[in-house]
PDB file of C-alpha atoms in Angstrom:
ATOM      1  CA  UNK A1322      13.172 -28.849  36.124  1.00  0.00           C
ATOM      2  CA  UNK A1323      13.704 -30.851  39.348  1.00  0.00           C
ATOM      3  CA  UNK A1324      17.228 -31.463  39.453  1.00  0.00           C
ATOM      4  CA  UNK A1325      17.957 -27.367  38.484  1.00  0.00           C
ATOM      5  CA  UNK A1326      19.162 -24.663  40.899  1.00  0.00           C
ATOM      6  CA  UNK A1327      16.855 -21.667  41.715  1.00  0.00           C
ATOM      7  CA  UNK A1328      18.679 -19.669  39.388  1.00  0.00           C
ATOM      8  CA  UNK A1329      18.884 -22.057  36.075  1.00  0.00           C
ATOM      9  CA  UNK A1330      14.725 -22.308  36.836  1.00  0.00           C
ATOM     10  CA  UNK A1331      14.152 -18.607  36.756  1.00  0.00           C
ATOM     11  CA  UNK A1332      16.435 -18.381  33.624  1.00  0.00           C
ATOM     12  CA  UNK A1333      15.132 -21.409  31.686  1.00  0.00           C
ATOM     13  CA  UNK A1334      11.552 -19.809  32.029  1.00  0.00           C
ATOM     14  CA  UNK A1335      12.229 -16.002  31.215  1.00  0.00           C
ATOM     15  CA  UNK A1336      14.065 -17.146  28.171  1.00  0.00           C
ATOM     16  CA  UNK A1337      10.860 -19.068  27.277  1.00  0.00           C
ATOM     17  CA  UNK A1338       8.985 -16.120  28.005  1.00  0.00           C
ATOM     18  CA  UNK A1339      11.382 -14.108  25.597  1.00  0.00           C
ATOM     19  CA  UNK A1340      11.310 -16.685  22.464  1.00  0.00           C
ATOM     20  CA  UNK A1341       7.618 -16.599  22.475  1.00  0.00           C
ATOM     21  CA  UNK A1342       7.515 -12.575  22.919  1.00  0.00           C
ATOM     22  CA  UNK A1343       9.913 -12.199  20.048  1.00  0.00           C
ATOM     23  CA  UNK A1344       8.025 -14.703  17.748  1.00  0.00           C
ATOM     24  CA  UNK A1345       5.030 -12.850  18.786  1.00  0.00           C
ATOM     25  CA  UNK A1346       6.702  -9.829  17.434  1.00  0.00           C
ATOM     26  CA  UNK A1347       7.725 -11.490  14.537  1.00  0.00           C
ATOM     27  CA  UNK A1348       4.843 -12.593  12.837  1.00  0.00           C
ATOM     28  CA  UNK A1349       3.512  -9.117  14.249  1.00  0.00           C
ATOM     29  CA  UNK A1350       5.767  -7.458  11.576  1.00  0.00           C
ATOM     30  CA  UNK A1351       5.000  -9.889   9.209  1.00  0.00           C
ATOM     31  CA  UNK A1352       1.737  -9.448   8.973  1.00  0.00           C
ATOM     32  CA  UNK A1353       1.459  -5.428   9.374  1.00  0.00           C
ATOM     33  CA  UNK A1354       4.185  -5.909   6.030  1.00  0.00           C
ATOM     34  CA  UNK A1355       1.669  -8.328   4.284  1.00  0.00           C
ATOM     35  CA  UNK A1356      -1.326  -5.777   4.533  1.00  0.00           C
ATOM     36  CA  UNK A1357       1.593  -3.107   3.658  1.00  0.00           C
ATOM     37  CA  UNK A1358       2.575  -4.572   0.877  1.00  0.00           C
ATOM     38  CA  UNK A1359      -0.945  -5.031  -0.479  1.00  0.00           C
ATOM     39  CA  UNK A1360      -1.853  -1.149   0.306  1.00  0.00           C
ATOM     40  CA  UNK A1361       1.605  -0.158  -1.347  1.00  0.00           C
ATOM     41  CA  UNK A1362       0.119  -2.159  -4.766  1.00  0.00           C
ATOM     42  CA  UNK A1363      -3.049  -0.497  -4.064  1.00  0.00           C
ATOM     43  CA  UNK A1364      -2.423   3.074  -4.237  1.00  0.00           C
ATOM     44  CA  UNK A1365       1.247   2.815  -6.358  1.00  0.00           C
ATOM     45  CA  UNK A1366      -0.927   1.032  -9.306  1.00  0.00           C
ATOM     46  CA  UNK A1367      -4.408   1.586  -9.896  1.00  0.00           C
ATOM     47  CA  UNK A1368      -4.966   4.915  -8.028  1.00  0.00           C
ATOM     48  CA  UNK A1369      -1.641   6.625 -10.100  1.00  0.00           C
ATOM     49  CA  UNK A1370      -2.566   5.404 -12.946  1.00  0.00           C
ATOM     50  CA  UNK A1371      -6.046   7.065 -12.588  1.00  0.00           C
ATOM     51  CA  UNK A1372      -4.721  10.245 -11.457  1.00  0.00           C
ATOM     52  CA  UNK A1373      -2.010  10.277 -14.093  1.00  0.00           C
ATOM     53  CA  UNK A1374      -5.020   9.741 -16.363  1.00  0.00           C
ATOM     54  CA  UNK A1375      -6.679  12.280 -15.017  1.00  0.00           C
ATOM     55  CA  UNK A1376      -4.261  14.334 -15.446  1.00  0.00           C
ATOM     56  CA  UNK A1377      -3.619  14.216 -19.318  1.00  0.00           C
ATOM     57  CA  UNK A1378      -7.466  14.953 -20.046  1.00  0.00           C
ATOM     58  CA  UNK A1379      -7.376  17.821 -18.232  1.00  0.00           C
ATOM     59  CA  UNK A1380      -4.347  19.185 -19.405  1.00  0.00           C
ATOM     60  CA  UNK A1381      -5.627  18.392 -23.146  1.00  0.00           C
ATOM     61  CA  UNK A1382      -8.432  20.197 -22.353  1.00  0.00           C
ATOM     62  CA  UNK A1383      -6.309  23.239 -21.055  1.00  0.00           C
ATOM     63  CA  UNK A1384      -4.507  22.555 -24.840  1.00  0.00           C
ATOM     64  CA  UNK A1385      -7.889  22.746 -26.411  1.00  0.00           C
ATOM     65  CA  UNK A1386      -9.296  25.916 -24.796  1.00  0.00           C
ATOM     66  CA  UNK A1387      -6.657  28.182 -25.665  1.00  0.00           C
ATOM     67  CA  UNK A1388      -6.427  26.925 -29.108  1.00  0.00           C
ATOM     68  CA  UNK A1389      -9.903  27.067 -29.297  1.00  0.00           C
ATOM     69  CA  UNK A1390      -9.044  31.452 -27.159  1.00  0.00           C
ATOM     70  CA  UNK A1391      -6.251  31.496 -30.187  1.00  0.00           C
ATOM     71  CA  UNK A1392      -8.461  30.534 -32.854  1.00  0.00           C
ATOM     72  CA  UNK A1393     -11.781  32.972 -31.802  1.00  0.00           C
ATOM     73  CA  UNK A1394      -9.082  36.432 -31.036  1.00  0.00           C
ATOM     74  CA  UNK A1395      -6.958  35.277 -34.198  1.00  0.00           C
ATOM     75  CA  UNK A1396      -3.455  35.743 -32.229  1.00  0.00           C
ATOM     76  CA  UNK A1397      -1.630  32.566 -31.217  1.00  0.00           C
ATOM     77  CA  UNK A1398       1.342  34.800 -30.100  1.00  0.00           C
ATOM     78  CA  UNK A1399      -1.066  35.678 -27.283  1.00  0.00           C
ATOM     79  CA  UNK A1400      -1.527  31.882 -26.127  1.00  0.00           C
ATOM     80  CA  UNK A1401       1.402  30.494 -27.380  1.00  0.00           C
ATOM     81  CA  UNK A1402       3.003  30.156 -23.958  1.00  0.00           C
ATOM     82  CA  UNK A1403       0.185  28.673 -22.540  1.00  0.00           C
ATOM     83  CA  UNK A1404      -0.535  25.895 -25.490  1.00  0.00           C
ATOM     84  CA  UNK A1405       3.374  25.031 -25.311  1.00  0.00           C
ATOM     85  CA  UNK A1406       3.210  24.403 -21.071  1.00  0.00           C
ATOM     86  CA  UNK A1407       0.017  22.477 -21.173  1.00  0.00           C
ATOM     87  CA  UNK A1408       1.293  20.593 -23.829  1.00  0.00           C
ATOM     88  CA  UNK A1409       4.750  19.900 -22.454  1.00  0.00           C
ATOM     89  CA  UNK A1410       2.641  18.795 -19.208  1.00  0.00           C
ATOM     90  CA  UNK A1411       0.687  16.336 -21.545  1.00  0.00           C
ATOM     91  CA  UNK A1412       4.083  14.435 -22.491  1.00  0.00           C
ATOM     92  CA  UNK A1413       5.244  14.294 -19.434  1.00  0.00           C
ATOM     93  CA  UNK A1414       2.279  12.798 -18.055  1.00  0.00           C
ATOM     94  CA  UNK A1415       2.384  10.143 -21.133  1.00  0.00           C
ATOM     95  CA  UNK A1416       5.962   9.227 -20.135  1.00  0.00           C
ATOM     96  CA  UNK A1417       5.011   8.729 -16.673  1.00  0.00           C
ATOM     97  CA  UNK A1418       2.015   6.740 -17.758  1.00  0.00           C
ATOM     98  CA  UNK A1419       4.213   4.795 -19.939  1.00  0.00           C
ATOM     99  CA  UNK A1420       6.627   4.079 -17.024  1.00  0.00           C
ATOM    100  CA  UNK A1421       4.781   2.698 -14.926  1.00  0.00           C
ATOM    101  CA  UNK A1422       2.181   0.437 -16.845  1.00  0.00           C
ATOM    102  CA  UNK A1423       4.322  -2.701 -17.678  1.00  0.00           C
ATOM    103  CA  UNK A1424       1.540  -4.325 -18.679  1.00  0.00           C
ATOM    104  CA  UNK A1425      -1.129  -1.599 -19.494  1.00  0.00           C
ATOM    105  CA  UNK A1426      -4.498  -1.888 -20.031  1.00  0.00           C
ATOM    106  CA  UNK A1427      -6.740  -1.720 -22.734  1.00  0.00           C
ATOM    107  CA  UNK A1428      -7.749   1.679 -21.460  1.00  0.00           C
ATOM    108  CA  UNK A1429      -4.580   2.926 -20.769  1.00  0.00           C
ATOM    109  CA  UNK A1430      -3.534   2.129 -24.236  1.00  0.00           C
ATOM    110  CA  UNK A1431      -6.266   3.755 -25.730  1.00  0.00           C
ATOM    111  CA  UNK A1432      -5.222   6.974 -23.920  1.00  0.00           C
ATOM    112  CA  UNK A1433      -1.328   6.854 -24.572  1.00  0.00           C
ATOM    113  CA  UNK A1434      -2.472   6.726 -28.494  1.00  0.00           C
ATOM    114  CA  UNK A1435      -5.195   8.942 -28.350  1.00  0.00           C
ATOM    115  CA  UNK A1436      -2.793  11.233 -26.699  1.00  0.00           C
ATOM    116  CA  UNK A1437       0.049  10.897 -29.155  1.00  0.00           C
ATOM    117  CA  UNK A1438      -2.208  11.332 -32.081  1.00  0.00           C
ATOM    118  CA  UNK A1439      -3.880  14.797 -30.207  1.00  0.00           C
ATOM    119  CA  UNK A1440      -0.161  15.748 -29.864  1.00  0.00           C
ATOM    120  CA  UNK A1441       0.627  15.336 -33.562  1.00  0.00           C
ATOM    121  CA  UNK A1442      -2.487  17.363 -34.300  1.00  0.00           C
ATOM    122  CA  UNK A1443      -1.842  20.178 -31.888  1.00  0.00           C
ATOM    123  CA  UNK A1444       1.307  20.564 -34.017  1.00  0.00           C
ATOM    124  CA  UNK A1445      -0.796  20.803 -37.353  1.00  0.00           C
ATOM    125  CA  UNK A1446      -2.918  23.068 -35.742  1.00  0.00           C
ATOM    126  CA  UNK A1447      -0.508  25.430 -34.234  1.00  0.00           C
ATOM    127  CA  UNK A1448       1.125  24.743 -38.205  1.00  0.00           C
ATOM    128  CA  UNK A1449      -2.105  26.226 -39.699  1.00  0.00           C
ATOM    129  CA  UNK A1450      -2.719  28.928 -37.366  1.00  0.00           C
ATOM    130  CA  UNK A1451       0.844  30.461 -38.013  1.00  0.00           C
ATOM    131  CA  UNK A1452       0.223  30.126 -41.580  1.00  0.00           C
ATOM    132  CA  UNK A1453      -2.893  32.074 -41.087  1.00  0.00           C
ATOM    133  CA  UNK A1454      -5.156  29.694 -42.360  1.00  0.00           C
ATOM    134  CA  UNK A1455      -7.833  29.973 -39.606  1.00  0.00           C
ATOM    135  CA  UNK A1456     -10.622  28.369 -41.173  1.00  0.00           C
ATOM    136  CA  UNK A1457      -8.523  24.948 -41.297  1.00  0.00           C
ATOM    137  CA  UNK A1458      -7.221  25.555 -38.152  1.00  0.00           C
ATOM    138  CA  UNK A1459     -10.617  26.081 -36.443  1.00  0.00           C
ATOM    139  CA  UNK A1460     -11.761  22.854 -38.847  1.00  0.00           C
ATOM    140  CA  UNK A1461      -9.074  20.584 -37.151  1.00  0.00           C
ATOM    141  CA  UNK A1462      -9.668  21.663 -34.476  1.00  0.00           C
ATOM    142  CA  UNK A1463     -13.310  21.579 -33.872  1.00  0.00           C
ATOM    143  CA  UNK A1464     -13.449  17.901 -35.938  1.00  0.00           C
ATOM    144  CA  UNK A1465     -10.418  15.827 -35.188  1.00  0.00           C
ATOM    145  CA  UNK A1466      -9.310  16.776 -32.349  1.00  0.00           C
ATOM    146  CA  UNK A1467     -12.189  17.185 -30.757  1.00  0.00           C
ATOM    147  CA  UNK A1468     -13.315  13.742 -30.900  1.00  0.00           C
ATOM    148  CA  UNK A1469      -9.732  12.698 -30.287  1.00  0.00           C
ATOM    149  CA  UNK A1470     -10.285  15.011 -26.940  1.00  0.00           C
ATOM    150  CA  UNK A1471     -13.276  12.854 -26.635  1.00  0.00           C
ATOM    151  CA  UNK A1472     -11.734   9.530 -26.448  1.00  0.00           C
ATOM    152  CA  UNK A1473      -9.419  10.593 -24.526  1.00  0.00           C
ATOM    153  CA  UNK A1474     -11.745  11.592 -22.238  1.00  0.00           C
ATOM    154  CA  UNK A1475     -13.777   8.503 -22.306  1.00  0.00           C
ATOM    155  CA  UNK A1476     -10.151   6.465 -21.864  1.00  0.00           C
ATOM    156  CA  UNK A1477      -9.226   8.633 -19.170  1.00  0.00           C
ATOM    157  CA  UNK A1478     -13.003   7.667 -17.659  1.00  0.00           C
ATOM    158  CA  UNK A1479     -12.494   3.943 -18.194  1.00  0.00           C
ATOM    159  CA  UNK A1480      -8.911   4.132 -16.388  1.00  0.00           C
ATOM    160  CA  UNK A1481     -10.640   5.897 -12.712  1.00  0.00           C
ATOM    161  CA  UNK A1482     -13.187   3.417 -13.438  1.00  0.00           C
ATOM    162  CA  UNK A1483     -10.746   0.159 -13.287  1.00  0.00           C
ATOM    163  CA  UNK A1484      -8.456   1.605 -10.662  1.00  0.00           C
ATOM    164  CA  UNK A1485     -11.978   1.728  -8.359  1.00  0.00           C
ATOM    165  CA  UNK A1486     -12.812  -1.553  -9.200  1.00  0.00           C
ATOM    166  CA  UNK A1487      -9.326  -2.708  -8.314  1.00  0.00           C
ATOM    167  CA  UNK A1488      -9.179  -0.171  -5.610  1.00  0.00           C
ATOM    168  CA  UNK A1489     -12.294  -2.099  -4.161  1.00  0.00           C
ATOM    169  CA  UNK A1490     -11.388  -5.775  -5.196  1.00  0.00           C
ATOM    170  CA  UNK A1491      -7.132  -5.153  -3.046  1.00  0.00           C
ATOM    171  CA  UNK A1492      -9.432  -3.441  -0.053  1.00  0.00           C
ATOM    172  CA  UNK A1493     -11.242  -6.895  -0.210  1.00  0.00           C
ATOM    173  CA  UNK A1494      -8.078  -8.638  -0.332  1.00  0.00           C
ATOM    174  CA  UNK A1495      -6.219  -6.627   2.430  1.00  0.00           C
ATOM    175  CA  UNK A1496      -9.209  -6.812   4.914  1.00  0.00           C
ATOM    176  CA  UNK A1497      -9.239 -10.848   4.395  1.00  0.00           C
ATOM    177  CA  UNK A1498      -5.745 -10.949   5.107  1.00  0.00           C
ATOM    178  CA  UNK A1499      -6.144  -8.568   8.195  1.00  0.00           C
ATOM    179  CA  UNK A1500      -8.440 -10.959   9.738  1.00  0.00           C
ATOM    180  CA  UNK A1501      -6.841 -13.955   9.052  1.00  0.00           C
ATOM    181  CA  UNK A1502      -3.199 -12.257  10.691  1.00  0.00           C
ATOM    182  CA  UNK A1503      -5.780 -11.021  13.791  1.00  0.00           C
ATOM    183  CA  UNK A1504      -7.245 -14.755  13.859  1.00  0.00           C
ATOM    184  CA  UNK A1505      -3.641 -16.249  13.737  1.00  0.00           C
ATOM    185  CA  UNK A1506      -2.114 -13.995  16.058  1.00  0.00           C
ATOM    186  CA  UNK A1507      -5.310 -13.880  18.682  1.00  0.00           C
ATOM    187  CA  UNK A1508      -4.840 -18.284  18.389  1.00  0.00           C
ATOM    188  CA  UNK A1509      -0.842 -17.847  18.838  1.00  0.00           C
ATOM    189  CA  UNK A1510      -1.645 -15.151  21.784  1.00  0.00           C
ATOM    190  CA  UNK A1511      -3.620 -17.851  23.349  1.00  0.00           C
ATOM    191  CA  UNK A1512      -1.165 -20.474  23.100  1.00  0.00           C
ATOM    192  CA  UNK A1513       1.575 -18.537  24.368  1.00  0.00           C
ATOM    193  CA  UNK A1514      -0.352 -17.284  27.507  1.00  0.00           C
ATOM    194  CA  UNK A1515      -1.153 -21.534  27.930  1.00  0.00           C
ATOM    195  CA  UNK A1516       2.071 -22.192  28.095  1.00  0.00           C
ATOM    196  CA  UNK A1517       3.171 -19.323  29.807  1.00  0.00           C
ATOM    197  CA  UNK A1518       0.944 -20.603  32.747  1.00  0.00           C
ATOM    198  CA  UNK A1519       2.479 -24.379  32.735  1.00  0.00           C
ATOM    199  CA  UNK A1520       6.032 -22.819  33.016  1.00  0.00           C
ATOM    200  CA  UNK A1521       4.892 -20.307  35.594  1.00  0.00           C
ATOM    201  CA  UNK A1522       3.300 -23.082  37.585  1.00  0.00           C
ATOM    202  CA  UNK A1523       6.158 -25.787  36.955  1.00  0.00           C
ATOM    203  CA  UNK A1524       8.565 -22.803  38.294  1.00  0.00           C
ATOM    204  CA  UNK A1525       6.339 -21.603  41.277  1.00  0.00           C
ATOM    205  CA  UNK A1526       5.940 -25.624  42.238  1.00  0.00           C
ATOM    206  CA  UNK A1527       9.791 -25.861  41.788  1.00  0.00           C
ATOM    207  CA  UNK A1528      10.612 -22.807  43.727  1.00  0.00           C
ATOM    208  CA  UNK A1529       8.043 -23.409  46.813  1.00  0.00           C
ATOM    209  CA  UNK A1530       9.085 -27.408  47.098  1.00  0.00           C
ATOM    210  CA  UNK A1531      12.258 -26.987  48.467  1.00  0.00           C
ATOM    211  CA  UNK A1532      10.687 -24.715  50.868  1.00  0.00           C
ATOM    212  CA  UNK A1533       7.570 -26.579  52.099  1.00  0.00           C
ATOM    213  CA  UNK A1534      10.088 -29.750  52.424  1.00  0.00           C
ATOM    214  CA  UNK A1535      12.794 -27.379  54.648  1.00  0.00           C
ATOM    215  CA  UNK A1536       9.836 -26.587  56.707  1.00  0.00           C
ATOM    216  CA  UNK A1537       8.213 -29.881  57.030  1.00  0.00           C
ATOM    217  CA  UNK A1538      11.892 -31.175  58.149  1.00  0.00           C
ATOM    218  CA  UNK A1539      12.597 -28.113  60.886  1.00  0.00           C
ATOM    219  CA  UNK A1540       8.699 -29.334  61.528  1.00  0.00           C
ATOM    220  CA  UNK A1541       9.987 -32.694  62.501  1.00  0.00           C
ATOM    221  CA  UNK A1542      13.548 -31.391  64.316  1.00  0.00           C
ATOM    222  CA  UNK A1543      11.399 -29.613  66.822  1.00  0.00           C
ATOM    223  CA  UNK A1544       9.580 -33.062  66.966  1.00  0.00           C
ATOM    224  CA  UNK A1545      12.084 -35.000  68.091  1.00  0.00           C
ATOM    225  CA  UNK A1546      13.274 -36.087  64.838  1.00  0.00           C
ATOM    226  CA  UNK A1547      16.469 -36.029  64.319  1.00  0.00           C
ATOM    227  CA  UNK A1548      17.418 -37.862  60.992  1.00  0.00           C
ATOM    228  CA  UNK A1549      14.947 -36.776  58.050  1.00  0.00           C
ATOM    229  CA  UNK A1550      15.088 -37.122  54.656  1.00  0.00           C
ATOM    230  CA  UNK A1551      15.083 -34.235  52.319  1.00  0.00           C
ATOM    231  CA  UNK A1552      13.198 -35.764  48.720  1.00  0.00           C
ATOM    232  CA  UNK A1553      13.395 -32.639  46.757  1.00  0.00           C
TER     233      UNK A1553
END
């Protein structure tokens, strides 16, 4: 930097200043996107799916009690409404499960038949019951479907249970990479102060040089000294 004007000096080191700020920045955003990304797969997979899950037990259940109110009064005309919304609830909540499981689990299969099958049976049931045959109705109901309702239940169970276990195992994964960004960024910090410092001192030396030679000449004028030579 010894042969550059004032000016070219003060540039040449604020733009250095500026290209490490904005890569500072940039692998800022970078990271924060990394652990973003893995919090994104963390509660748009696992924890959906378990709610979804969720969901479709409890609104089978809803299904089952008034069935179960339909079947002890004798009047499905009373509960009909209330059968056909829980169960309209139930398939949507399977097509939403469906759409987002690409690759489903074990448990989530188990569920999406379990529930398919229960649906299928609701229909019998609600079949019977307008037929007036009670007795089969309340034998469906209290046999098959209840230990479909079961499984269900028990898939439903096994589905909150995975998405904590992934839950726990992407928390493990987004905390490693949130100390290895901190580590990289604290190490890149560092650097860029270091060489921060070098061009602040190779700009301060350059800018007070000229000056402590103009002084050590006028220094030597009022000596006597006519002719000096200016190095810098």
């Amino acid at each position: 930097m010894k042969n550059l004007k004032i000016s070219q000096k003060l540039i040449v080191s604020f733009s250095s200043v500026l290209v490490i700020s904005v890569i500072l920045v940039i692998l800022s955003i970078s990271a924060l996107r990394s652990v973003g990304g893995k919090s994104k797969q963390m509660y748009e997979g696992p924890f959906v799916a378990a709610t979804e899950g969720m969901s479709i037990a409890e609104k089978m259940y809803n299904v089952w009690g008034s069935l179960n109110a339909a079947l002890v009064e004798e009047d499905l005309a009373k509960y009909a409404d209330r059968i056909n919304a829980s169960a309209e609830e139930v398939v949507a909540g399977l097509n939403k499960l469906q759409e987002m499981s690409d690759t489903p689990s074990a448990s989530v299969t188990k569920l999406l038949n379990e529930s398919g099958e229960a649906q299928a049976l609701i229909g019998e049931i609600i079949g019977q019951m307008e037929a007036g045959n009670w007795e089969e109705a309340r034998r469906q109901l209290t046999g098959e479907f209840s230990q479909i309702f079961e499984e269900s239940s028990a898939a439903a169970e096994a589905i909150y249970k995975e998405a904590n276990e992934a839950a726990s195992s992407m928390n493990k994964t987004v905390n490693s990479t949130t100390n290895s960004s901190s580590l990289f960024l604290i190490a890149l910090l560092a650097a860029a102060l270091a060489v921060a410092v070098i061009i602040m001192s190779v700009l301060i030396k350059g800018l007070t040089r000229p000056i402590y030679e103009l002084e050590k000449t006028a220094q030597a004028i009022s000596n006597g000294t006519i002719e000096n030579n200016i190095t810098y």
